[in-house]
Coordinates of C-alpha atoms in Angstrom, one line a residue:
X103 CA -13.4 0.2 7.5
X104 CA -13.5 -0.7 11.1
X105 CA -10.8 0.9 13.5
X106 CA -10.4 -0.3 17.0
X107 CA -9.0 2.2 19.5
X108 CA -7.0 0.8 22.4
X109 CA -5.4 2.6 25.2
X110 CA -2.0 1.2 24.5
X111 CA -1.7 2.3 21.0
X112 CA 0.8 5.1 20.6
X113 CA -0.2 8.7 20.4
X114 CA 0.6 8.8 16.6
X115 CA -1.5 5.7 16.0
X116 CA -4.3 7.2 18.1
X117 CA -4.1 10.3 15.8
X118 CA -4.4 8.1 12.8
X119 CA -7.4 6.4 14.1
X120 CA -9.0 9.6 14.6
X121 CA -8.2 10.8 11.2
X122 CA -9.8 7.7 9.6
X123 CA -13.0 7.5 11.9
X124 CA -14.8 10.5 10.5
X125 CA -14.4 9.4 6.8
X126 CA -15.8 6.0 7.8
X127 CA -18.8 7.4 9.6
X128 CA -19.7 9.8 6.9
X129 CA -19.4 7.1 4.3
X130 CA -21.7 4.7 6.4
X131 CA -24.3 7.5 6.7
X132 CA -24.1 8.2 3.1
X133 CA -24.6 4.5 2.1
X134 CA -27.5 4.2 4.5
X135 CA -29.3 7.0 2.8
X136 CA -28.6 5.8 -0.8
X137 CA -29.5 2.1 -1.7
X138 CA -27.2 1.1 -4.6
X139 CA -29.4 -1.5 -6.4
X140 CA -32.9 0.1 -5.9
X141 CA -34.0 -1.6 -2.6
X142 CA -33.6 -1.4 1.1
X143 CA -30.7 -3.9 1.7
X144 CA -29.7 -4.9 5.3
X145 CA -25.9 -4.6 4.5
X146 CA -24.3 -2.0 2.4
X147 CA -20.9 -2.0 0.8
X148 CA -18.2 0.8 0.9
X149 CA -18.2 3.1 -2.1
X150 CA -15.5 4.7 -4.1
X151 CA -14.8 6.3 -7.6
X152 CA -11.0 6.2 -7.4
X153 CA -9.9 2.7 -6.2
X154 CA -10.2 0.3 -3.3
X155 CA -8.5 -2.6 -1.5
X156 CA -10.6 -5.3 0.3
X157 CA -8.7 -7.7 2.6
X158 CA -8.9 -9.6 5.9
X159 CA -6.7 -7.1 7.8
X160 CA -7.4 -3.4 7.9
X161 CA -3.9 -2.2 8.1
X162 CA -2.9 -4.1 5.1
X163 CA -5.9 -2.7 3.2
X164 CA -4.7 0.8 4.1
X165 CA -1.2 -0.1 2.8
X166 CA -2.8 -1.1 -0.7
X167 CA -4.9 2.0 -0.9
X168 CA -2.0 4.2 0.0
X169 CA -0.1 2.7 -2.9
X170 CA -3.1 3.5 -5.2
X171 CA -3.2 7.0 -3.9
X172 CA 0.4 7.8 -4.8
X173 CA -0.1 6.7 -8.3
X174 CA 0.3 2.9 -8.2
X175 CA -2.1 0.5 -10.3
X176 CA -4.0 -2.5 -8.9
X177 CA -1.1 -4.7 -9.3
X178 CA 1.2 -2.4 -7.4
X179 CA -1.4 -2.3 -4.6
X180 CA -2.0 -6.0 -4.6
X181 CA 1.7 -6.7 -4.2
X182 CA 2.1 -4.2 -1.4
X183 CA -1.0 -5.5 0.3
X184 CA 0.4 -9.2 0.1
X185 CA 3.7 -8.1 1.6
X186 CA 1.9 -6.1 4.2
X187 CA -0.2 -9.2 5.2
X188 CA 2.9 -11.1 5.8
X189 CA 3.6 -8.6 8.6
X190 CA 0.2 -7.8 10.1
X191 CA -1.6 -11.3 9.5
X192 CA 1.1 -13.8 9.9
X193 CA -1.2 -16.7 10.3
X194 CA -2.0 -16.7 6.6
X195 CA -0.2 -13.7 5.0
X196 CA 3.2 -14.9 4.1
X197 CA 6.5 -15.2 2.4
X198 CA 7.0 -18.9 3.1
X199 CA 3.8 -20.0 1.3
X200 CA 2.2 -19.8 -2.1
X201 CA -1.0 -18.9 -3.9
X202 CA -2.8 -17.8 -7.0
X203 CA -3.5 -14.4 -8.6
X204 CA -5.8 -13.2 -11.4
X205 CA -4.9 -9.9 -13.0
X206 CA -7.4 -8.2 -15.3
X207 CA -5.8 -5.5 -17.5
X208 CA -8.5 -3.1 -18.5
X209 CA -6.7 -1.4 -21.2
X210 CA -5.8 -4.7 -23.0
X211 CA -9.1 -6.3 -22.1
X212 CA -7.0 -9.3 -21.0
X213 CA -6.9 -11.4 -17.8
X214 CA -3.9 -13.4 -16.8
X215 CA -3.5 -16.2 -14.1
X216 CA -0.4 -16.4 -12.0
X217 CA 0.3 -19.7 -10.3
X218 CA 2.8 -19.3 -7.5
X219 CA 1.8 -22.5 -5.7
X220 CA 4.5 -24.2 -3.7
X221 CA 6.2 -27.2 -5.4
X222 CA 7.5 -30.5 -3.8
X223 CA 11.3 -30.5 -3.5
X224 CA 13.4 -32.6 -5.8
X225 CA 14.0 -35.2 -3.1
X226 CA 10.3 -35.6 -2.5
X227 CA 8.9 -39.2 -3.0
X228 CA 5.5 -40.7 -3.4
X229 CA 5.6 -42.6 -0.1
X230 CA 7.5 -40.1 2.0
X231 CA 4.5 -39.6 4.6
X232 CA 4.0 -43.4 5.1
X233 CA 5.5 -45.5 7.9
X234 CA 7.1 -48.8 7.7
X235 CA 3.7 -50.5 7.7
X236 CA 2.5 -48.5 4.5
X237 CA 0.2 -46.2 6.7
X238 CA 0.0 -42.6 7.0
X239 CA 2.6 -41.3 9.6
X240 CA 0.5 -39.0 11.9
X241 CA 1.6 -35.4 11.6
X242 CA 4.6 -36.0 9.2
X243 CA 3.0 -34.1 6.4
X244 CA 1.6 -31.3 8.7
X245 CA 4.0 -30.5 11.5
X246 CA 7.6 -31.4 10.5
X247 CA 10.1 -30.0 8.1
X248 CA 9.1 -32.5 5.6
X249 CA 5.8 -30.8 5.3
X250 CA 7.1 -27.8 3.5
X251 CA 7.0 -27.3 -0.2
X252 CA 9.4 -24.6 -2.0
X253 CA 7.7 -21.4 -1.3
X254 CA 6.3 -19.3 -4.2
X255 CA 4.8 -16.2 -2.7
X256 CA 7.8 -14.0 -3.2
X257 CA 8.3 -15.2 -6.8
X258 CA 4.6 -14.8 -7.6
X259 CA 4.1 -11.2 -6.2
X260 CA 7.3 -10.1 -7.9
X261 CA 6.5 -11.6 -11.2
X262 CA 3.2 -9.7 -11.0
X263 CA 4.8 -6.5 -10.2
X264 CA 7.7 -6.8 -12.7
X265 CA 5.2 -7.5 -15.6
X266 CA 2.2 -5.5 -14.7
X267 CA 3.0 -2.8 -12.0
X268 CA 3.9 0.8 -12.5
X269 CA 5.8 1.9 -9.4
X270 CA 9.3 0.9 -8.6
X271 CA 9.8 -2.1 -6.2
X272 CA 11.0 -0.1 -3.3
X273 CA 8.0 2.1 -3.2
X274 CA 5.7 -0.9 -3.3
X275 CA 7.6 -2.8 -0.5
X276 CA 8.5 0.2 1.8
X277 CA 5.1 0.1 3.8
X278 CA 5.6 -3.6 4.7
X279 CA 9.2 -3.0 5.7
X280 CA 8.2 -0.1 7.9
X281 CA 5.3 -2.1 9.6
X282 CA 7.9 -4.8 10.4
X283 CA 10.7 -2.6 11.6
X284 CA 8.8 -0.1 13.5
X285 CA 5.7 -2.2 14.6
X286 CA 2.0 -2.3 14.3
X287 CA -0.9 -2.6 16.9
X288 CA -1.9 -6.3 17.4
X289 CA -5.3 -6.9 16.3
X290 CA -7.9 -8.8 18.2
X291 CA -7.8 -11.5 15.6
X292 CA -4.1 -12.1 15.9
X293 CA -4.1 -11.8 19.7
X294 CA -6.9 -14.4 20.0
X295 CA -5.1 -16.7 17.5
X296 CA -1.7 -16.5 19.6
X297 CA -3.7 -17.0 22.8
X298 CA -5.5 -20.2 21.4
X299 CA -4.1 -23.7 22.0
X300 CA -3.2 -23.7 18.2
X301 CA -1.3 -20.5 18.6
X302 CA 0.5 -21.6 21.8
X303 CA 1.9 -24.6 19.9
X304 CA 4.2 -22.1 18.2
X305 CA 6.0 -21.8 21.6
X306 CA 7.7 -25.2 20.9
X307 CA 9.6 -23.6 18.0
X308 CA 12.2 -21.0 19.4
X309 CA 12.2 -18.8 16.4
X310 CA 8.4 -18.8 16.2
X311 CA 8.2 -18.0 19.9
X312 CA 10.8 -15.2 19.5
X313 CA 9.0 -13.5 16.6
X314 CA 5.3 -13.5 18.0
X315 CA 5.4 -13.9 21.8
X316 CA 6.6 -11.8 24.7
X317 CA 10.2 -12.7 26.0
X318 CA 8.3 -14.5 28.9
X319 CA 6.2 -16.6 26.4
X320 CA 2.9 -14.8 26.9
X321 CA 1.0 -13.7 23.8
X322 CA 0.6 -10.1 22.9
X323 CA -2.6 -8.2 23.9
X324 CA -4.8 -6.4 21.5
X325 CA -3.3 -2.9 20.7
X326 CA 0.1 -3.7 21.9
X327 CA 2.9 -2.8 19.4
X328 CA 4.5 -5.8 17.6
X329 CA 8.0 -5.3 15.9
X330 CA 9.4 -7.9 13.7
X331 CA 13.0 -6.9 12.9
X332 CA 14.1 -10.0 11.4
X333 CA 11.1 -10.0 8.9
X334 CA 12.0 -6.4 8.1
X335 CA 15.4 -7.6 7.3
X336 CA 14.2 -10.3 4.8
X337 CA 11.7 -7.9 3.3
X338 CA 14.5 -5.4 2.8
X339 CA 16.6 -8.2 1.1
X340 CA 13.7 -8.7 -1.4
X341 CA 13.3 -5.1 -2.0
X342 CA 16.9 -4.6 -2.7
X343 CA 17.6 -7.7 -4.7
X344 CA 14.2 -8.8 -6.1
X345 CA 13.7 -12.6 -6.5
X346 CA 17.4 -13.2 -5.8
X347 CA 16.9 -11.5 -2.4
X348 CA 14.7 -14.6 -1.3
X349 CA 15.7 -17.6 -3.3
X350 CA 19.5 -16.8 -3.3
X351 CA 21.9 -15.3 -0.8
X352 CA 21.5 -14.8 2.9
X353 CA 17.8 -15.5 3.1
X354 CA 18.3 -18.7 1.2
X355 CA 21.1 -19.7 3.6
X356 CA 18.8 -19.4 6.5
X357 CA 16.1 -21.5 4.9
X358 CA 18.4 -24.3 4.0
X359 CA 20.1 -24.1 7.3
X360 CA 16.6 -24.6 9.1
X361 CA 15.9 -27.5 6.6
X362 CA 19.0 -29.3 7.4
X363 CA 18.6 -28.8 11.2
X364 CA 15.1 -30.3 11.1
X365 CA 16.0 -33.0 8.4
X366 CA 13.7 -31.2 5.7
X367 CA 14.2 -31.6 2.0
X368 CA 14.4 -27.9 0.6
X369 CA 17.8 -27.3 -0.9
X370 CA 19.7 -24.3 -2.6
X371 CA 18.8 -26.1 -5.9
X372 CA 15.2 -26.3 -5.1
X373 CA 15.0 -22.6 -4.2
X374 CA 17.0 -21.4 -7.3
X375 CA 14.9 -23.6 -9.5
X376 CA 11.5 -22.2 -8.4
X377 CA 9.4 -20.2 -10.9
X378 CA 5.9 -18.7 -10.7
X379 CA 4.0 -19.5 -13.9
X380 CA 1.6 -17.6 -16.0
X381 CA -1.4 -19.8 -17.0
X382 CA -4.5 -19.3 -19.2
X383 CA -7.6 -18.9 -16.9
X384 CA -10.5 -21.1 -16.9
X385 CA -13.5 -19.3 -18.5
X386 CA -17.2 -19.8 -18.6
X387 CA -20.4 -17.9 -19.1
X388 CA -23.3 -17.7 -16.7
X389 CA -26.5 -15.5 -17.4
X390 CA -24.5 -13.4 -19.9
X391 CA -21.5 -12.8 -17.6
X392 CA -18.1 -14.0 -18.2
X393 CA -16.6 -16.0 -15.4
X394 CA -12.8 -16.0 -15.3
X395 CA -11.2 -18.0 -12.7
X396 CA -8.0 -20.0 -11.6
X397 CA -6.9 -23.2 -13.8
X398 CA -5.2 -26.2 -12.3
X399 CA -3.3 -27.0 -10.1
X400 CA -6.2 -25.1 -8.5
X401 CA -9.5 -27.0 -8.7
X402 CA -11.5 -23.9 -8.0
X403 CA -11.9 -22.5 -11.4
X404 CA -12.8 -25.8 -13.1
X405 CA -15.5 -26.6 -10.6
X406 CA -17.0 -23.1 -10.2
X407 CA -17.5 -23.1 -14.0
X408 CA -18.8 -26.6 -13.8
X409 CA -21.3 -25.9 -11.1
X410 CA -22.5 -22.7 -12.7
X411 CA -23.1 -24.6 -16.0
X412 CA -25.2 -27.2 -14.1
X413 CA -27.2 -24.4 -12.1
X414 CA -27.8 -22.2 -15.2
X415 CA -30.4 -24.8 -16.2
X416 CA -32.5 -24.4 -13.0
X417 CA -35.0 -21.6 -12.2
X418 CA -33.1 -20.4 -9.3
X419 CA -35.0 -17.2 -8.7
X420 CA -38.3 -19.1 -8.6
X421 CA -36.8 -21.6 -6.1
X422 CA -35.9 -18.6 -3.9
X423 CA -32.7 -18.0 -2.0
X424 CA -31.9 -20.7 0.6
X425 CA -35.2 -22.5 0.3
X426 CA -35.0 -26.1 0.8
X427 CA -35.5 -26.7 -3.0
X428 CA -32.8 -24.3 -3.7
X429 CA -30.3 -25.8 -1.3
X430 CA -31.1 -29.2 -2.7
X431 CA -30.1 -28.2 -6.1
X432 CA -26.8 -26.8 -4.9
X433 CA -26.0 -29.6 -2.8
X434 CA -26.5 -32.3 -5.6
X435 CA -24.4 -30.0 -7.9
X436 CA -21.7 -29.8 -5.4
X437 CA -21.6 -33.4 -4.8
X438 CA -21.0 -34.1 -8.5
X439 CA -18.2 -31.5 -8.8
X440 CA -16.3 -32.6 -5.7
X441 CA -16.5 -36.2 -6.9
X442 CA -15.0 -35.1 -10.2
X443 CA -12.3 -33.2 -8.2
X444 CA -11.2 -36.3 -6.5
X445 CA -10.7 -38.2 -9.6
X446 CA -9.5 -35.7 -12.3
X447 CA -7.7 -32.8 -10.8
X448 CA -4.0 -32.3 -10.2
X449 CA -0.9 -30.5 -11.5
X450 CA -1.4 -30.1 -15.2
X451 CA 2.3 -30.4 -15.8
X452 CA 2.2 -33.9 -14.5
X453 CA -1.3 -35.1 -15.3
X454 CA -3.7 -34.2 -18.2
X455 CA -6.7 -32.6 -16.6
X456 CA -9.9 -32.7 -18.8
X457 CA -10.8 -29.1 -18.2
X458 CA -12.7 -28.7 -21.4
X459 CA -14.8 -31.9 -20.8
X460 CA -15.5 -30.9 -17.1
X461 CA -16.6 -27.3 -18.0
X462 CA -18.6 -28.3 -21.0
X463 CA -22.3 -27.5 -21.3
X464 CA -23.0 -31.1 -22.6
X465 CA -21.4 -32.5 -19.4
X466 CA -23.5 -30.1 -17.3
X467 CA -26.6 -31.4 -18.9
X468 CA -25.7 -34.9 -18.0
X469 CA -25.3 -33.8 -14.2
X470 CA -28.4 -31.9 -14.3
X471 CA -30.3 -35.0 -15.7
X472 CA -28.9 -37.1 -12.9
X473 CA -30.3 -34.9 -10.1
X474 CA -33.6 -36.3 -8.5
X475 CA -35.7 -33.1 -7.8
X476 CA -37.2 -34.8 -4.7
X477 CA -34.4 -36.9 -3.1
X478 CA -30.8 -36.6 -2.2
X479 CA -28.6 -39.0 -4.1
X480 CA -26.2 -41.0 -1.8
X481 CA -22.7 -39.9 -2.5
X482 CA -21.6 -43.5 -3.0
X483 CA -23.9 -43.8 -6.1
X484 CA -22.2 -40.7 -7.6
X485 CA -18.5 -42.1 -7.5
X486 CA -16.9 -44.9 -5.3
X487 CA -15.3 -43.4 -2.3
X488 CA -11.8 -42.1 -2.5
X489 CA -11.6 -39.0 -0.2
X490 CA -9.6 -35.6 -0.7
X491 CA -6.7 -34.4 1.3
X492 CA -7.5 -32.0 3.8
X493 CA -7.1 -28.4 3.3
X494 CA -6.8 -25.7 5.8
X495 CA -9.3 -22.9 6.3
X496 CA -6.4 -20.4 7.3
X497 CA -5.9 -18.9 3.9
X498 CA -6.5 -15.4 3.0
X499 CA -7.8 -13.5 0.1
X500 CA -7.9 -9.9 -1.0
X501 CA -9.4 -7.9 -4.0
X502 CA -8.1 -4.7 -5.6
X503 CA -9.5 -2.3 -8.2
X504 CA -8.0 0.9 -9.5
X505 CA -9.4 4.0 -11.2
X506 CA -8.7 2.5 -14.6
X507 CA -10.7 -0.7 -14.0
X508 CA -7.7 -2.9 -13.5
X509 CA -8.6 -5.7 -11.1
X510 CA -6.7 -8.1 -8.9
X511 CA -8.1 -11.2 -7.2
X512 CA -5.5 -12.9 -5.1
X513 CA -5.6 -15.8 -2.6
X514 CA -2.4 -17.2 -0.8
X515 CA -1.8 -19.3 2.2
X516 CA 0.7 -21.2 4.5
X517 CA -2.0 -24.1 4.6
X518 CA -2.6 -24.4 8.4
X519 CA -2.5 -21.4 10.6
X520 CA 1.2 -20.3 10.7
X521 CA 1.9 -23.3 8.3
X522 CA 4.0 -26.0 9.8
X523 CA 4.6 -23.8 12.8
X524 CA 8.3 -23.8 11.9
X525 CA 9.8 -20.3 11.5
X526 CA 13.1 -19.5 9.7
X527 CA 15.6 -18.2 12.4
X528 CA 16.9 -14.9 11.6
X529 CA 14.3 -14.7 8.6
X530 CA 11.1 -13.7 10.5
X531 CA 8.7 -15.8 8.5
X532 CA 7.0 -19.3 8.8
X533 CA 7.3 -22.1 6.3
X534 CA 4.3 -23.7 4.8
X535 CA 3.0 -27.3 5.3
X536 CA 1.4 -27.5 1.7
X537 CA 2.8 -31.0 1.2
X538 CA -0.4 -32.1 3.1
X539 CA -2.3 -31.0 0.2
X540 CA -1.0 -33.9 -1.9
X541 CA -2.8 -37.1 -1.6
X542 CA -0.2 -38.5 0.8
X543 CA -1.5 -41.9 0.3
X544 CA -4.1 -41.8 -2.6
X545 CA -7.6 -42.7 -1.1
X546 CA -6.7 -41.6 2.4
X547 CA -8.1 -38.3 3.9
X548 CA -5.9 -35.3 4.6
X549 CA -6.4 -33.0 7.5
X550 CA -9.4 -31.4 6.1
X551 CA -11.4 -34.6 5.3
X552 CA -10.5 -34.4 1.6
X553 CA -9.4 -37.4 -0.3
X554 CA -7.4 -37.5 -3.5
X555 CA -6.4 -39.9 -6.3
X556 CA -3.2 -40.6 -8.2
X557 CA -3.5 -37.4 -10.2
X558 CA -2.6 -35.6 -6.9
X559 CA 0.2 -38.0 -5.5
X560 CA 3.4 -36.6 -4.3
X561 CA 6.2 -36.1 -6.9
X562 CA 9.2 -34.3 -7.2
X563 CA 8.6 -30.8 -8.7
X564 CA 5.0 -31.1 -8.5
X565 CA 2.4 -28.6 -7.4
X566 CA -0.2 -30.0 -4.9
X567 CA -4.0 -29.5 -5.6
X568 CA -5.8 -26.6 -4.2
X569 CA -9.3 -25.2 -3.8
X570 CA -8.3 -21.6 -4.0
X571 CA -10.5 -19.9 -6.3
X572 CA -9.6 -16.2 -7.0
X573 CA -12.4 -15.2 -9.5
X574 CA -13.0 -12.1 -11.7
X575 CA -16.5 -11.6 -13.5
X576 CA -16.7 -9.6 -16.7
X577 CA -19.8 -7.9 -18.0
X578 CA -19.8 -7.0 -21.7
X579 CA -16.1 -7.5 -21.6
X580 CA -15.6 -5.0 -18.6
X581 CA -14.5 -5.9 -15.2
X582 CA -17.6 -6.3 -12.8
X583 CA -16.6 -8.2 -9.8
X584 CA -13.7 -9.7 -8.0
X585 CA -14.1 -12.1 -5.2
X586 CA -12.3 -15.0 -3.3
X587 CA -12.2 -16.5 0.2
X588 CA -10.1 -18.7 2.6
X589 CA -12.0 -21.9 3.7
X590 CA -10.1 -25.0 2.5
X591 CA -12.6 -27.1 0.4
X592 CA -15.4 -24.6 1.1
X593 CA -13.7 -21.9 -0.9
X594 CA -15.1 -23.1 -4.0
X595 CA -18.7 -23.1 -2.7
X596 CA -18.3 -20.0 -1.0
X597 CA -17.3 -18.2 -4.2
X598 CA -20.1 -20.0 -6.0
X599 CA -22.8 -18.6 -3.7
X600 CA -21.4 -15.0 -3.7
X601 CA -21.7 -15.2 -7.5
X602 CA -25.4 -16.5 -7.3
X603 CA -26.3 -13.9 -4.8
X604 CA -25.1 -11.1 -7.0
X605 CA -25.8 -12.4 -10.5
X606 CA -29.0 -14.3 -10.0
X607 CA -30.6 -12.5 -6.8
X608 CA -29.1 -8.9 -7.6
X609 CA -27.9 -8.5 -4.0
X610 CA -25.2 -5.8 -3.5
X611 CA -21.8 -7.3 -2.7
X612 CA -22.2 -6.7 1.2
X613 CA -25.7 -8.2 1.3
X614 CA -24.4 -11.0 -1.0
X615 CA -21.4 -11.7 1.3
X616 CA -23.7 -11.8 4.4
X617 CA -26.2 -14.5 3.4
X618 CA -26.0 -17.8 5.1
X619 CA -24.1 -20.5 3.2
X620 CA -24.2 -24.2 2.6
X621 CA -21.6 -26.7 1.7
X622 CA -21.4 -30.3 0.4
X623 CA -18.1 -31.8 -0.6
X624 CA -19.4 -35.3 -1.8
X625 CA -17.5 -37.1 1.1
X626 CA -18.3 -37.2 3.9
X627 CA -21.9 -37.4 2.7
X628 CA -23.1 -34.6 4.9
X629 CA -24.7 -31.3 4.2
X630 CA -23.4 -28.3 6.2
X631 CA -25.4 -25.4 6.9
X632 CA -24.6 -22.2 8.4
X633 CA -26.7 -20.4 11.2
X634 CA -29.5 -18.6 9.6
X635 CA -31.0 -21.5 7.5
X636 CA -34.4 -22.0 9.1
X637 CA -35.2 -25.1 11.1
X638 CA -38.2 -25.8 8.8
X639 CA -35.7 -25.7 5.9
X640 CA -33.4 -28.1 7.8
X641 CA -36.3 -30.4 8.5
X642 CA -37.4 -30.4 4.8
X643 CA -33.8 -31.2 3.7
X644 CA -33.5 -34.2 6.3
X645 CA -36.7 -35.6 4.8
X646 CA -35.2 -35.4 1.5
X647 CA -32.5 -37.7 2.6
X648 CA -29.7 -35.4 3.7
X649 CA -27.5 -35.9 6.7
X650 CA -26.9 -32.5 8.3
X651 CA -23.3 -32.2 9.5
X652 CA -22.1 -30.4 12.4
X653 CA -21.9 -26.8 11.4
X654 CA -18.4 -26.1 12.7
X655 CA -16.8 -22.7 11.7
X656 CA -18.5 -20.2 9.6
X657 CA -17.8 -20.7 5.9
X658 CA -15.2 -18.6 4.5
X659 CA -14.2 -15.0 4.9
X660 CA -14.7 -13.5 1.5
X661 CA -13.2 -10.3 0.3
X662 CA -15.1 -8.8 -2.7
X663 CA -15.6 -5.8 -4.8
X664 CA -18.0 -4.8 -7.7
X665 CA -17.5 -2.1 -10.4
X666 CA -20.8 -1.0 -12.0
X667 CA -21.4 2.3 -13.8
X668 CA -18.1 3.9 -12.7
X669 CA -18.7 3.2 -8.9
X670 CA -16.8 0.7 -6.9
X671 CA -18.5 -1.2 -4.2
X672 CA -16.4 -3.2 -1.5
X673 CA -17.3 -5.6 1.2
X674 CA -15.1 -7.5 3.7
X675 CA -16.9 -10.5 5.0
X676 CA -18.0 -10.0 8.8
X677 CA -17.6 -13.7 9.6
X678 CA -14.1 -12.8 10.9
X679 CA -13.2 -9.7 12.7
X680 CA -10.5 -7.2 11.7
X681 CA -11.1 -7.1 7.9
X682 CA -11.4 -3.8 6.1
X683 CA -12.2 -1.9 2.8
X684 CA -10.0 1.2 2.3
X685 CA -10.5 3.5 -0.5
X686 CA -8.3 6.0 -2.2
X687 CA -10.6 8.6 -1.0
X688 CA -10.1 7.4 2.6
X689 CA -6.3 8.0 2.2
X690 CA -6.6 11.3 0.7
X691 CA -9.1 12.6 3.2
X692 CA -6.8 11.1 6.0
X693 CA -3.9 12.9 4.6
X694 CA -5.7 16.2 4.8
X695 CA -7.1 15.7 8.3
X696 CA -3.8 14.5 9.5
X697 CA -2.2 17.9 8.6
X698 CA -4.9 19.6 10.7
X699 CA -5.0 17.2 13.6
X700 CA -1.4 16.3 14.3
X701 CA 0.9 18.8 16.1
X702 CA 3.5 20.3 13.8

């Protein structure tokens, strides 16, 4: 766990930092002296035997670990972490968005999938984002009130807690309420986001500017204390009244009032009708491990299993990690999966998704036979062009495991950073722009360069397609690994490569997360390589017929953990700063040290 000390942090927060620092340093020293899988790795995970939380924001990780330490299970901790991220990581953590959660119940040996994806309002129409000429109206599906689907996060988190949690709702939500009411030190990540051109666009929305900027309109500096009392009020409504505290009553009043002000579509009836849904996970096998992932309307699980099926027939270890031959096999497999995604995937309540066919070993053999071992296949030869909607990279994922072996893998989002950029006055939270994840005009790209077909066209009550891929791996029926990432269309390939790095190449979870990544999404017909892929390898791939795309941002920000032989190993991806792994032992040790260090 990384902790930043800043001069402006209050005396109490400085003491808390001092309490955590010795534990982290001792843990790092112990890890360096004890390789966990029999080799000298460059990167080492955080270890625990009592439970841990891995998230993109260290304060939220501490909240989840605290809940574990006071007797909560992995679901309690996951729900607490989700609400805490809505406070400390508002660019992606949220109340006004949606997502997907996998829960593995160790005692029951059962894994459930909770779909709390946003839905299109009842007044939504197929052509609502087209202008009078029938072309896509620039920005309408991204930066207006029409861009928001009915939020699902609150319903999803509370469904998980009600069915599978152990502690009462007030205990689980209290840390998030306190963080919003009393404030927290602004992270470098949040400060930099607010200071960026993308962050400064929030100043055009008075409620957003009020929540996240100083009164003079300047962004907060790292370490300054940000208080969000309107958000604390909303969280208190949810804590007191449950789902009704968000989808009915005064919070709903404020959402609907903002919709009316901006000519949006979400109504009281839309909010009252929203339901999170339990679905059967997508399952597959790979080298003796059971892969459990998210079903439609996420495309993640289907195509993760599909790609693993294809790759299981190649000698990946002999090809060697990130060699030209290895990347070639990955890229060709990815092309086929993303081509299938554009044609077949959508909301299963509206469209019959051929999950069994796409994830069958027979179909994998067909794809494998179509891969030329020497040359890149042009994407147009795989499937005629029809590109995907654009998906934002500003999602967030977290993973949790408790002492009983219960695991949670959760990914949720507002779509863009801060969603539509529209905040609810008096509510303290942002509204999503997930309507852009529909094929707003089938065959036309969305903001992330993805194209969709009729299966993902806009329709009232429909859930847009997603790439979110929360995943749990079982070994001999026991929980072994949980992972997921942000990254828009790259989420699926990030999760794929973490699984390959651990299950094929036997890397520890930190080393597996640190390896350079590659991505191909069929269209555009470009192969993307992270820094760290050698120039010689790049030259060989070019000679094979690949067009190397501009690298752009690093791929994903995975939050992963493993459980083997009674020891938990956690790793927060270093591609973005501010993430953290917090263990139950950290919390317990901090409590003891706090008694000694703080004045009485």
